[in-house]
mmCIF file of C-alpha atoms and ligand atoms in Angstrom:
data_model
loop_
_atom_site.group_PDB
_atom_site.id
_atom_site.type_symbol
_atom_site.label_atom_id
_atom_site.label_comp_id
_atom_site.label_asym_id
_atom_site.label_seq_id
_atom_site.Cartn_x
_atom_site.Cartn_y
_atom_site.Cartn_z
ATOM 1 C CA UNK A 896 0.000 0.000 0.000
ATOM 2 C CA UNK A 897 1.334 3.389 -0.673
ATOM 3 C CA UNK A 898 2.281 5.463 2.221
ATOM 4 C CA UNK A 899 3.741 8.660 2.839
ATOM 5 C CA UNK A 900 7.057 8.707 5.214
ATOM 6 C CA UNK A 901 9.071 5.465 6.445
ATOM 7 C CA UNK A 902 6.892 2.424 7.340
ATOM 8 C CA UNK A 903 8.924 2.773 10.521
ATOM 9 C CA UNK A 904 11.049 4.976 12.267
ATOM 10 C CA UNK A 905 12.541 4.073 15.988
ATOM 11 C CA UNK A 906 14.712 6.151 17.753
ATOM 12 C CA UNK A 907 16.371 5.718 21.047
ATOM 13 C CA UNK A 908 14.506 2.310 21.709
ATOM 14 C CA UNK A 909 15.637 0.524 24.751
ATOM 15 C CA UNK A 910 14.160 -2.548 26.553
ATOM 16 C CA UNK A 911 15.345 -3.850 29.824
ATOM 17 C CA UNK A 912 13.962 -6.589 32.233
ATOM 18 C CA UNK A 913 14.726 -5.754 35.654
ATOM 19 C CA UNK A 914 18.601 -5.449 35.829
ATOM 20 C CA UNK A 915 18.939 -6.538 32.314
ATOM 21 C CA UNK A 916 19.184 -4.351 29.123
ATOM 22 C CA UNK A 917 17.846 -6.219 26.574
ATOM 23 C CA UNK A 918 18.082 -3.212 24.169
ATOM 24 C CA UNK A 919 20.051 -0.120 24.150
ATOM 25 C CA UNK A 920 19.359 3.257 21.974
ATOM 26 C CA UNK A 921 18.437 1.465 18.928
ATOM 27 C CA UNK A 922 17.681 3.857 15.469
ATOM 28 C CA UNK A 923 16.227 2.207 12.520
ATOM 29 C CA UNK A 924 14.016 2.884 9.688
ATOM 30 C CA UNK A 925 12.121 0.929 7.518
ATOM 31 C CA UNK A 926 11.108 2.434 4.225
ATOM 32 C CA UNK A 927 8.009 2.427 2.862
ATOM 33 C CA UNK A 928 7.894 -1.523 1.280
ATOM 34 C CA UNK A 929 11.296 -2.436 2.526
ATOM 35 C CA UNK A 930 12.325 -5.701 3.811
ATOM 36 C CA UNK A 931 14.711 -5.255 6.560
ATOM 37 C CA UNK A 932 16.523 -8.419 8.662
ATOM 38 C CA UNK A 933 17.333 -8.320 11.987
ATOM 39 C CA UNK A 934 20.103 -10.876 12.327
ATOM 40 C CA UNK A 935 22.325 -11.554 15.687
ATOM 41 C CA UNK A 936 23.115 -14.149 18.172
ATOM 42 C CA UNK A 937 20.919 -15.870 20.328
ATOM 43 C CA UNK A 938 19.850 -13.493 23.373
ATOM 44 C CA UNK A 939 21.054 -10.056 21.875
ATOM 45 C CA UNK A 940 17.733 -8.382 21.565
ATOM 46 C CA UNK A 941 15.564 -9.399 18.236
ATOM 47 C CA UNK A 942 12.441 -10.105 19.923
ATOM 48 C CA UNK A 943 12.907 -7.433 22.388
ATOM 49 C CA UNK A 944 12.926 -5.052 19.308
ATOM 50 C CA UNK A 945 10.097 -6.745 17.298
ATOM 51 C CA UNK A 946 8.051 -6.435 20.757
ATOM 52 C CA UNK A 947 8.595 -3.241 21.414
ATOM 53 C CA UNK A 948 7.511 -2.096 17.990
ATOM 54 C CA UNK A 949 4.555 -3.913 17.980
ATOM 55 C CA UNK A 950 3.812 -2.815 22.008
ATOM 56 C CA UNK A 951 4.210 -5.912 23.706
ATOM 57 C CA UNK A 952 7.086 -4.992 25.979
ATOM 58 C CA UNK A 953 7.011 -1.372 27.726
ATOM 59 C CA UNK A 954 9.834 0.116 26.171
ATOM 60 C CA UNK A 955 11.557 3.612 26.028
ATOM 61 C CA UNK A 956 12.608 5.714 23.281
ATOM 62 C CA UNK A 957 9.867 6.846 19.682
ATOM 63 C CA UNK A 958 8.222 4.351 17.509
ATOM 64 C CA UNK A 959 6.404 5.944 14.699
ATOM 65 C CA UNK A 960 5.043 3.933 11.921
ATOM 66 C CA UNK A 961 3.956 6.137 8.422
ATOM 67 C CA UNK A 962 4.454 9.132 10.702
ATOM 68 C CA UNK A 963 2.226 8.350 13.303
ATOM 69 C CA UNK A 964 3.853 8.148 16.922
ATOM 70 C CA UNK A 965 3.262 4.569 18.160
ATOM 71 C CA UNK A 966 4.705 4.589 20.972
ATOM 72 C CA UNK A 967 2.261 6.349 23.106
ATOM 73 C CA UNK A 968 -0.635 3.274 22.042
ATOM 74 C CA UNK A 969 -1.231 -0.037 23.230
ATOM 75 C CA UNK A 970 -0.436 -3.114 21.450
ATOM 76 C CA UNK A 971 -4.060 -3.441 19.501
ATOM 77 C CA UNK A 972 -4.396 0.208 18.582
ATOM 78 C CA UNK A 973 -0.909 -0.057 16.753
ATOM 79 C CA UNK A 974 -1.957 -1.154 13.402
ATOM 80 C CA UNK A 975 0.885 -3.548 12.360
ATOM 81 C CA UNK A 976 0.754 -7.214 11.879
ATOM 82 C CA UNK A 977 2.867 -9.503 14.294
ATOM 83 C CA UNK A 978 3.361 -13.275 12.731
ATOM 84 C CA UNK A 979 5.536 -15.300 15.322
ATOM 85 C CA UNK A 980 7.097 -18.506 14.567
ATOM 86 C CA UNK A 981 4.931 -20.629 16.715
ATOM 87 C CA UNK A 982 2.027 -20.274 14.534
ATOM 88 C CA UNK A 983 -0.310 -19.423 16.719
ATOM 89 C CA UNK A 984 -3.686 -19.523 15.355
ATOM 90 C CA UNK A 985 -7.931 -19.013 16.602
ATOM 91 C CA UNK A 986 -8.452 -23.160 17.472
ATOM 92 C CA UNK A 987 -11.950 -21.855 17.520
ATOM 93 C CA UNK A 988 -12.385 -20.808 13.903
ATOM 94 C CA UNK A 989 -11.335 -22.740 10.653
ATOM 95 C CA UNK A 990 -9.057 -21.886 8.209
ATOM 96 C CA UNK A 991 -11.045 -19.680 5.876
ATOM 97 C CA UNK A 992 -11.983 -18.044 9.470
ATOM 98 C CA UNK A 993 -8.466 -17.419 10.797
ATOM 99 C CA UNK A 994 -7.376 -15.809 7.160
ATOM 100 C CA UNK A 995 -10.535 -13.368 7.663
ATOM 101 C CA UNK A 996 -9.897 -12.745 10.846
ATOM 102 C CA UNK A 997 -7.743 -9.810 10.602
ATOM 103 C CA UNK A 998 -10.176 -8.375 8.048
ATOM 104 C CA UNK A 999 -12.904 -8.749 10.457
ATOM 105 C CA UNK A 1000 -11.288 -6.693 13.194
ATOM 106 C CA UNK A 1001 -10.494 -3.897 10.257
ATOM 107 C CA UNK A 1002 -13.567 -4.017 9.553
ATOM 108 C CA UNK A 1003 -13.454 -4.973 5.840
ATOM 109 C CA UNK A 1004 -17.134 -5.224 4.179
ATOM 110 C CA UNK A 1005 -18.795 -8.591 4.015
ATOM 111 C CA UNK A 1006 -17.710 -8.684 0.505
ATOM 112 C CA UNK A 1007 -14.167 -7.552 0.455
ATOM 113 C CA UNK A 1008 -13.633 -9.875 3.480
ATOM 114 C CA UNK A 1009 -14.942 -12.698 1.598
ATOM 115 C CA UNK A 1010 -13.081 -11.937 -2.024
ATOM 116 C CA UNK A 1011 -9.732 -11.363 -0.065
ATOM 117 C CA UNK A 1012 -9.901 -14.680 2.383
ATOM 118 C CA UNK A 1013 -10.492 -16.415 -0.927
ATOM 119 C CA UNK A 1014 -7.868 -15.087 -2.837
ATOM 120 C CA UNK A 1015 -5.290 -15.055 0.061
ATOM 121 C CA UNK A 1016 -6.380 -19.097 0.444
ATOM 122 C CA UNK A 1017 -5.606 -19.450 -3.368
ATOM 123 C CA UNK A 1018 -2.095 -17.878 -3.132
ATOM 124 C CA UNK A 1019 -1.248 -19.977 0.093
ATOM 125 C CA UNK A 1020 -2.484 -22.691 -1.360
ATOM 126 C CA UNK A 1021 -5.412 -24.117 0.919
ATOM 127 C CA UNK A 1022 -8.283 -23.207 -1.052
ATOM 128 C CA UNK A 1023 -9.501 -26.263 -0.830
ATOM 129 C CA UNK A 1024 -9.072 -26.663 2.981
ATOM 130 C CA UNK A 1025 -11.205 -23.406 3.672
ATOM 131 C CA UNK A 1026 -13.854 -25.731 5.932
ATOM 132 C CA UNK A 1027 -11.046 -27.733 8.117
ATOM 133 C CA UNK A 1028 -10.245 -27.442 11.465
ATOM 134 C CA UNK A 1029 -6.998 -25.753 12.023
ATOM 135 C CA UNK A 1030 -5.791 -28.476 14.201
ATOM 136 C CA UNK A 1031 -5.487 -30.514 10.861
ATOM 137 C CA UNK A 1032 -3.175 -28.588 9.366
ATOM 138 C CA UNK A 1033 0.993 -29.546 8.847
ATOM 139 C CA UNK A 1034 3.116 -27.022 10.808
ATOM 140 C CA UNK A 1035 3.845 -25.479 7.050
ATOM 141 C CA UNK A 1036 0.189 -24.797 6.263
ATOM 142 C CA UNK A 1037 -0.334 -23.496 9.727
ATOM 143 C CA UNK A 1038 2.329 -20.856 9.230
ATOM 144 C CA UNK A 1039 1.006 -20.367 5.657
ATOM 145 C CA UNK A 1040 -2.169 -19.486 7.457
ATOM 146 C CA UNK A 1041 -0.344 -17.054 10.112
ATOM 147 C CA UNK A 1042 0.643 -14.892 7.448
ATOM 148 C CA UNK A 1043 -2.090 -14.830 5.316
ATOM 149 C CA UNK A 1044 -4.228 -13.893 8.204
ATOM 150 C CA UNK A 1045 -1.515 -11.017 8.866
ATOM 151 C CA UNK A 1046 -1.168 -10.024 5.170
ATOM 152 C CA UNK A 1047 -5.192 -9.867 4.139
ATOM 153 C CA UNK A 1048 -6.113 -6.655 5.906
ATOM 154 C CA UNK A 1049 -2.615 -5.015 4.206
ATOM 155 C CA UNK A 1050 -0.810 -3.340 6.811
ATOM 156 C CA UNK A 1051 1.819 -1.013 5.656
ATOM 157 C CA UNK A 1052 3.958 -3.015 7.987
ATOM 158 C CA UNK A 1053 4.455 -6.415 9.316
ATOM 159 C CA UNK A 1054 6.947 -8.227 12.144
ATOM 160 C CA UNK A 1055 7.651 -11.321 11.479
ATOM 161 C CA UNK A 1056 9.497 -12.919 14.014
ATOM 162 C CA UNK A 1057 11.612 -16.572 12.651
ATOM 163 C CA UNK A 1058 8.411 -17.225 10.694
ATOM 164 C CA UNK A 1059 9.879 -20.047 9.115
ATOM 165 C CA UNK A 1060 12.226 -21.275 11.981
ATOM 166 C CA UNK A 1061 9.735 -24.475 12.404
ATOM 167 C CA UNK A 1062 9.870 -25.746 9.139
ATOM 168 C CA UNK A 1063 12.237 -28.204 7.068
ATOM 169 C CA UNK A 1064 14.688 -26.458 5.152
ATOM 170 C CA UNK A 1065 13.339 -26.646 2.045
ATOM 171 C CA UNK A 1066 10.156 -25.711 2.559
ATOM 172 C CA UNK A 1067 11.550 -22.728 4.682
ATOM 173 C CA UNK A 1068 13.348 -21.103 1.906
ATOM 174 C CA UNK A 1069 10.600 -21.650 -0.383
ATOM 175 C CA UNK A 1070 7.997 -19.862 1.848
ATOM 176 C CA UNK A 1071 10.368 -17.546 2.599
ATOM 177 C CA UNK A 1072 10.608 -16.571 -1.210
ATOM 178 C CA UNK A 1073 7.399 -16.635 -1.182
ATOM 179 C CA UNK A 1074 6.611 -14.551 1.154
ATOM 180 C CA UNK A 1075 8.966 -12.033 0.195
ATOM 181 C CA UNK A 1076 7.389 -12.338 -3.492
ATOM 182 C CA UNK A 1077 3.588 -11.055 -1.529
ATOM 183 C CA UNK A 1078 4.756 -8.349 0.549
ATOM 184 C CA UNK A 1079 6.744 -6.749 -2.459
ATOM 185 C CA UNK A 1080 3.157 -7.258 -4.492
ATOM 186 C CA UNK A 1081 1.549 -5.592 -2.349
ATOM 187 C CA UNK A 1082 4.229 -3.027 -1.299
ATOM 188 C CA UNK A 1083 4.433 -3.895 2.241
ATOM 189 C CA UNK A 1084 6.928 -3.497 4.486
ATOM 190 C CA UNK A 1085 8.355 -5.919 6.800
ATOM 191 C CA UNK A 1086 10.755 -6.353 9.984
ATOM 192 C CA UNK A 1087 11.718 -9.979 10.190
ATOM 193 C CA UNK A 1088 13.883 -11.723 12.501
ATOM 194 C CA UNK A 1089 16.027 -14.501 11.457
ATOM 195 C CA UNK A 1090 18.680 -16.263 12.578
ATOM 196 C CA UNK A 1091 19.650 -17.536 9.553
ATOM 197 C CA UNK A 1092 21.805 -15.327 7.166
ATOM 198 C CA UNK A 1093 21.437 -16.741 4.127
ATOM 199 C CA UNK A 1094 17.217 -15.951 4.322
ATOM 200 C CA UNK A 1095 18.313 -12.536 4.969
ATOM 201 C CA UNK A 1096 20.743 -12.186 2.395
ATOM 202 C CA UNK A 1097 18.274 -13.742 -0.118
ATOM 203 C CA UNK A 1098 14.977 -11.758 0.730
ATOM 204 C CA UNK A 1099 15.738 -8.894 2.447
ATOM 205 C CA UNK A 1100 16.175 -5.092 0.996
ATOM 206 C CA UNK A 1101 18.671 -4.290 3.884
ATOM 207 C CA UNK A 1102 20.193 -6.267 6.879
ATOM 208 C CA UNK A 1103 20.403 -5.223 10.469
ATOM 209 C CA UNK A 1104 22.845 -6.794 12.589
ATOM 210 C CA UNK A 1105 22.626 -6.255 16.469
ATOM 211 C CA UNK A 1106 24.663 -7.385 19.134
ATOM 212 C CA UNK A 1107 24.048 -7.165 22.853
ATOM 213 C CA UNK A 1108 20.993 -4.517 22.231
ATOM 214 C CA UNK A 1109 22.967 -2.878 20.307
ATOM 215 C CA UNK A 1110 22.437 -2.201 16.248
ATOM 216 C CA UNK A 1111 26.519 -2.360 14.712
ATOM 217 C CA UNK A 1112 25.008 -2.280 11.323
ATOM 218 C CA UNK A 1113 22.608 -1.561 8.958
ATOM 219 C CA UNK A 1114 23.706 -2.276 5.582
ATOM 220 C CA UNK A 1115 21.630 -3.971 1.732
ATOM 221 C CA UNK A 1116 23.226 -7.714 2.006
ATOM 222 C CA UNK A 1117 26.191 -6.946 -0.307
ATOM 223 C CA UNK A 1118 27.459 -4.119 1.533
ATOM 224 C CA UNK A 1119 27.165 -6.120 5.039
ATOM 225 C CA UNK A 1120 29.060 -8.804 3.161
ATOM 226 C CA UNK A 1121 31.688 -6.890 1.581
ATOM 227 C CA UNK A 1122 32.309 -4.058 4.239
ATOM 228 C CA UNK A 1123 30.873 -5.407 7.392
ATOM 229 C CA UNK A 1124 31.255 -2.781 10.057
ATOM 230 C CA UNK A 1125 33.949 -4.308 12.149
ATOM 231 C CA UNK A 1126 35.749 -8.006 12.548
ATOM 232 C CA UNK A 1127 32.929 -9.043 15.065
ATOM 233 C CA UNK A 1128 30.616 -8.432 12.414
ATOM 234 C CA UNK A 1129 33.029 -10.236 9.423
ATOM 235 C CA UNK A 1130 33.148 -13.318 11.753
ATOM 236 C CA UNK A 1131 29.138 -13.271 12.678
ATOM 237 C CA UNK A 1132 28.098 -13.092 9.006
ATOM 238 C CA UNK A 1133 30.703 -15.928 7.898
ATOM 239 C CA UNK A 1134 33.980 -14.666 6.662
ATOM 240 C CA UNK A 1135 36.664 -16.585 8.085
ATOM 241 C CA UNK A 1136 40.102 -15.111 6.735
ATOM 242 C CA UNK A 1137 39.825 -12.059 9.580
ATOM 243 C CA UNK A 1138 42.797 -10.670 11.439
ATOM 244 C CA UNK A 1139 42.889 -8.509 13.988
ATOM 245 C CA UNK A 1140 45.710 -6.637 16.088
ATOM 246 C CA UNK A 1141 49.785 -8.497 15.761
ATOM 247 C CA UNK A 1142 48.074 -11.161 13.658
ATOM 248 C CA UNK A 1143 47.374 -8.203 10.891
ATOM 249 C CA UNK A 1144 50.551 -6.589 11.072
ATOM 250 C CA UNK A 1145 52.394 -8.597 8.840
ATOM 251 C CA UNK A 1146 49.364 -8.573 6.372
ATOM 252 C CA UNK A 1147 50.140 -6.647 3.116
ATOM 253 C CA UNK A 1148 49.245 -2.667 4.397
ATOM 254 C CA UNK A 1149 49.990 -3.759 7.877
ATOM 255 C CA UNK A 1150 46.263 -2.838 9.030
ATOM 256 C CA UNK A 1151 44.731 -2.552 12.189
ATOM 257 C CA UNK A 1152 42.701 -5.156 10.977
ATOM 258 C CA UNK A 1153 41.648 -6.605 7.889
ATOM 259 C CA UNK A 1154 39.638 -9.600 5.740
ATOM 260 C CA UNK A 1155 40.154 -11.550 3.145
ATOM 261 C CA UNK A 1156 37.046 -11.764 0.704
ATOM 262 C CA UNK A 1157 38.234 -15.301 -0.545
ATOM 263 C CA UNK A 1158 36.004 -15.375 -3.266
ATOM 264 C CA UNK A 1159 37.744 -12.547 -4.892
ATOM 265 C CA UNK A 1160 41.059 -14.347 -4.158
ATOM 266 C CA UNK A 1161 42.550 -17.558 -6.003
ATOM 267 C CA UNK A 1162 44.507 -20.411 -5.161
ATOM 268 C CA UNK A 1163 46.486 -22.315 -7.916
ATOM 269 C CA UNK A 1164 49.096 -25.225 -7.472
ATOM 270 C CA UNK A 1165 52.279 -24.984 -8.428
ATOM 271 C CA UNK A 1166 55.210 -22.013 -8.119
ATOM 272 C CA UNK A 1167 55.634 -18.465 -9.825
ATOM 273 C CA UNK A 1168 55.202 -15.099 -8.772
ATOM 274 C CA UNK A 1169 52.777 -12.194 -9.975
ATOM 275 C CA UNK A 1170 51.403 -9.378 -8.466
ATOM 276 C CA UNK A 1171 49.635 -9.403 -5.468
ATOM 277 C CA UNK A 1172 50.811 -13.011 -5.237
ATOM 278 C CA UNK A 1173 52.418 -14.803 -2.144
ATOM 279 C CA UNK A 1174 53.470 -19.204 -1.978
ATOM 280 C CA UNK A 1175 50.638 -20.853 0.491
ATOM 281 C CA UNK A 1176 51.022 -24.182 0.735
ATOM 282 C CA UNK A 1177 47.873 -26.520 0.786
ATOM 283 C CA UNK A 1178 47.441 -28.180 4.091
ATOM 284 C CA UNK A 1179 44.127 -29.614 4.552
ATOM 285 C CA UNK A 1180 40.576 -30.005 2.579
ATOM 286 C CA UNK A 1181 37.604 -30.835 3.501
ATOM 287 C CA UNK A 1182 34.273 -31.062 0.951
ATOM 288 C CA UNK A 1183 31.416 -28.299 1.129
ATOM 289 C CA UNK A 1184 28.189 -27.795 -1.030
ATOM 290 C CA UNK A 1185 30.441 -25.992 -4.075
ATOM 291 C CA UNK A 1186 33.812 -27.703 -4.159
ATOM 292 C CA UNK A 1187 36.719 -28.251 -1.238
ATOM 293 C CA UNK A 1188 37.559 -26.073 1.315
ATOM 294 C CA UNK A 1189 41.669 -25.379 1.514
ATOM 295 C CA UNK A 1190 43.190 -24.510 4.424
ATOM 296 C CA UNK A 1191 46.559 -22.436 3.134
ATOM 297 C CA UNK A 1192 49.507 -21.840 4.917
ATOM 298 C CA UNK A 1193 50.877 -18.332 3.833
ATOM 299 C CA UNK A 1194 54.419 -18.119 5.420
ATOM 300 C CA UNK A 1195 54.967 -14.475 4.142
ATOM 301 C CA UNK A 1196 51.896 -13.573 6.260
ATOM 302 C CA UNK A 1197 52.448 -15.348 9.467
ATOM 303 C CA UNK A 1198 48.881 -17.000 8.754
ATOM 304 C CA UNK A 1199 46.486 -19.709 7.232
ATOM 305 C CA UNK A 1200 43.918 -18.824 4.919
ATOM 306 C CA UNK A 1201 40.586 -20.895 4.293
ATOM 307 C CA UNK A 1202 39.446 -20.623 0.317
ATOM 308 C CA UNK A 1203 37.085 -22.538 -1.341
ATOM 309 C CA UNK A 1204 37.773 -24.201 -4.930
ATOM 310 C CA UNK A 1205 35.899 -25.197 -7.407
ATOM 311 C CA UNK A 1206 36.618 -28.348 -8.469
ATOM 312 C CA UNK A 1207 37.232 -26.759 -12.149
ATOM 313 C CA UNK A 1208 39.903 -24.728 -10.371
ATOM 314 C CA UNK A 1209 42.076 -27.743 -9.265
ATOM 315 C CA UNK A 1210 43.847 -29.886 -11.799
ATOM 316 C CA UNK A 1211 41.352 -33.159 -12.076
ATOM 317 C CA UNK A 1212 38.534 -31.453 -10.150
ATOM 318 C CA UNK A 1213 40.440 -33.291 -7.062
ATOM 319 C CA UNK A 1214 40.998 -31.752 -3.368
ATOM 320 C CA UNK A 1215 45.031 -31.402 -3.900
ATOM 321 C CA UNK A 1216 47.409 -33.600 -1.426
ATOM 322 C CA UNK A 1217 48.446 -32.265 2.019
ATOM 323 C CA UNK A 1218 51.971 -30.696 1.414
ATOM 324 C CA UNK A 1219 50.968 -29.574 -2.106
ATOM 325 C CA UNK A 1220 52.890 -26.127 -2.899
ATOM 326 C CA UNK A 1221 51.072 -23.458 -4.545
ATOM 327 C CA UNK A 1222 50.421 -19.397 -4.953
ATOM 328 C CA UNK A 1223 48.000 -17.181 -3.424
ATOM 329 C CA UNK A 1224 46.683 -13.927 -5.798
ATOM 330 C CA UNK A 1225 45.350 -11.807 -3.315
ATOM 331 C CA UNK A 1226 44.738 -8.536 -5.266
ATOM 332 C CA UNK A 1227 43.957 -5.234 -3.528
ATOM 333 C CA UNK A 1228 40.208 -5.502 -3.914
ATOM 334 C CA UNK A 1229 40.278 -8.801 -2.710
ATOM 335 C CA UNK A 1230 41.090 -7.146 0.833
ATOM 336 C CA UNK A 1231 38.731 -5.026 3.035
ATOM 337 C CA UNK A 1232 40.875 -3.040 5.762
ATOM 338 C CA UNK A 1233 39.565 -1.300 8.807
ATOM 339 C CA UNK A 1234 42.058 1.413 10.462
ATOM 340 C CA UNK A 1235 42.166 2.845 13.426
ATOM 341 C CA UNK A 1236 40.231 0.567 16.495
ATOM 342 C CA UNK A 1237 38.987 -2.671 15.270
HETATM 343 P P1 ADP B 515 16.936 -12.748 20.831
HETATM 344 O O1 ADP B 515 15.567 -12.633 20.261
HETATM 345 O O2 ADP B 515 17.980 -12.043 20.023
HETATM 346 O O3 ADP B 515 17.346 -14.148 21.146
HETATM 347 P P2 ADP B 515 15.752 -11.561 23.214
HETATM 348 O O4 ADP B 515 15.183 -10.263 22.815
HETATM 349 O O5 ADP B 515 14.823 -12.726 23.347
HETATM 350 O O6 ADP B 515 16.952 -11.949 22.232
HETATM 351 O O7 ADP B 515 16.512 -11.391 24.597
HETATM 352 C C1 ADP B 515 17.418 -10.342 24.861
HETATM 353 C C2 ADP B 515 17.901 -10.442 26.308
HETATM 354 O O8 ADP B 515 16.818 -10.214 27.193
HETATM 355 C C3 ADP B 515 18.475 -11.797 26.682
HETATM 356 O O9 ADP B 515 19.517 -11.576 27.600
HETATM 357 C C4 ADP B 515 17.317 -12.498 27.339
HETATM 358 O O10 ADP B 515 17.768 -13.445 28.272
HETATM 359 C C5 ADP B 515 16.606 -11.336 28.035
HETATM 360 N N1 ADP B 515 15.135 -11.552 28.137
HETATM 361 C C6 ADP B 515 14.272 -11.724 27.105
HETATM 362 N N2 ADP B 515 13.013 -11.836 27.552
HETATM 363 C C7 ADP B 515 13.055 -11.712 28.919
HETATM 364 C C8 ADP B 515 12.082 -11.712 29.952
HETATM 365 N N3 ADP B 515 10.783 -11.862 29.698
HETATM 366 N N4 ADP B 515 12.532 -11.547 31.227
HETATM 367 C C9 ADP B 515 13.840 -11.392 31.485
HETATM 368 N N5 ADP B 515 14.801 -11.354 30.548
HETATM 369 C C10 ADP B 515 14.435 -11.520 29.287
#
């Protein structure tokens, strides 16, 4: 739906439970239609910022949703949609009744409630189970019901807190496709938590990362990737060439600290030299998803370095034997340096 100003705007938030801050002078806005991650470990503060928006935990600090101040209203006066992973839904009502539920309480005519519960049972895929009990539903169609209850009445905004942390993997990342295919339909914006980086790199406009109530970054996925804010944040979204203090002194620049973006970077067997290049001997490899995972040892940098090969990039497609000597091209954009405090 179109709406004037962000779909959200928080500043200052902070959450704590007795003697412990959960959350600590957050700012973030969500654009109008934007899909924004919130991504951290366990216990630093997701829920306790997906509450607080939606007015389930008091809270300090300014919510204000399409330029209306939220935080002053309670929880069912806020006007956004709240889908939690645990599926709850009305054991009461049946399925066609849970999806026109939300519509109900905005008080959608009798007709536009019952043309919009169809259609969102068509594009979920449970037309045909309109009349069932809820309680006969597969985790998967439950959650498939969760949201299309939350998306019917089109709320500028939704939370959406690990919708899809219940479900097998494959089914998860094709819901969570999904998903992001209807909200950018219908131009709705979304918050969602998950603690799985790869749904937020593939769905989401822009990624939040937070850590211990506080927000270290905002950044769109291949900015997070590529410049992460700081080595803490390198390691938490999966880079493992990252060196910090004495260990990146002897790194080419001598940085404070610095990472590797090994994809950029490229191992070959054998000797030679060439620009940017430095010996690393293969020492171990072990198989993932793409091709083998080398563990180098660079003698010029006081260091190992994990790369991943294809196995068109190794001579027989073949993990290379323990020992085997070979050269590192590390170019300069294939580093990311951070001066000053790491
Ligand atoms: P996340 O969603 O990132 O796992 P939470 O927001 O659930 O993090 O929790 C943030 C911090 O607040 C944690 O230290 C957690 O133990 C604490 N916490 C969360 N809920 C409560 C609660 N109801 N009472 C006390 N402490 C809580």
């Amino acid at each position: 739906m179109a709406s004037v100003g962000p779909a959200l705007e928080i500043a200052r938030l902070g959450v704590r439970y007795g003697a412990t801050v959960a959350l600590a002078d957050v700012d973030l806005r969500v654009e109008a239609g934007e899909i924004v991650a919130l991504v951290g470990p366990s216990g630093c503060g997701k829920s306790s910022l997906l509450r607080a928006v939606a007015g389930l935990v008091p809270a300090t600090g300014e919510v204000r949703a399409t330029d209306r101040a939220l935080h002053a209203l309670p929880a069912h006066r806020r006007g956004v949609g709240v889908v939690f992973q645990d599926h709850a839904l009305f054991p009461h009502l049946d399925v066609a009744g849970n999806v026109a539920f939300g519509l109900v309480e905005a008080r959608a005519a009798a007709e536009v409630r019952r043309e919009r519960t169809a259609a969102w049972l068509a594009r979920v895929g449970l037309a045909d189970r309109a009349g069932d009990d809820v309680d006969r539903l597969s985790g998967g169609e439950r959650q498939r019901i969760a949201l299309a209850r939350t998306l019917a009445p089109q709320p500028p905004l939704v939370l959406l807190d690990e919708p899809f942390a219940s479900l097998d993997p494959g089914l998860r990342t094709r819901l969570s496709l999904e998903v992001a295919g209807w909200l950018r339909e219908l131009g709705t914006a979304a918050l969602f938590v998950t603690h799985d980086l790869d749904e937020a790199l593939a769905i989401a406009d822009r990624i939040a990362v937070l850590r211990a109530g506080r927000l270290v970054q905002v950044a769109a996925p291949h900015e997070l990737m590529a410049r992460p804010a700081d080595p803490w944040t390198a390691r938490f979204v999966g880079h493992e060439n990252v060196w910090e203090g004495d260990e990146a002194a002897r790194l080419p620049g001598a940085p404070t600290a610095a990472l590797l973006l090994a994809e950029r970077a490229r191992w070959r067997p054998g000797t030679g030299a060439a620009e940017g290049a430095v010996p690393a001997t293969h020492v171990a490899a072990s198989p993932v998803r793409d091709g083998w995972r080398l563990e180098l040892e660079v003698p010029a940098w006081g260091t190992r370095v994990r790369w991943t090969a294809r196995p068109r990039e190794l001579p027989g497609g073949d993990a290379p034997g323990a020992g085997t000597a070979g050269i590192l091209e590390a170019p300069d954009e294939a580093w990311f340096r951070w001066t000053g405090r790491g």
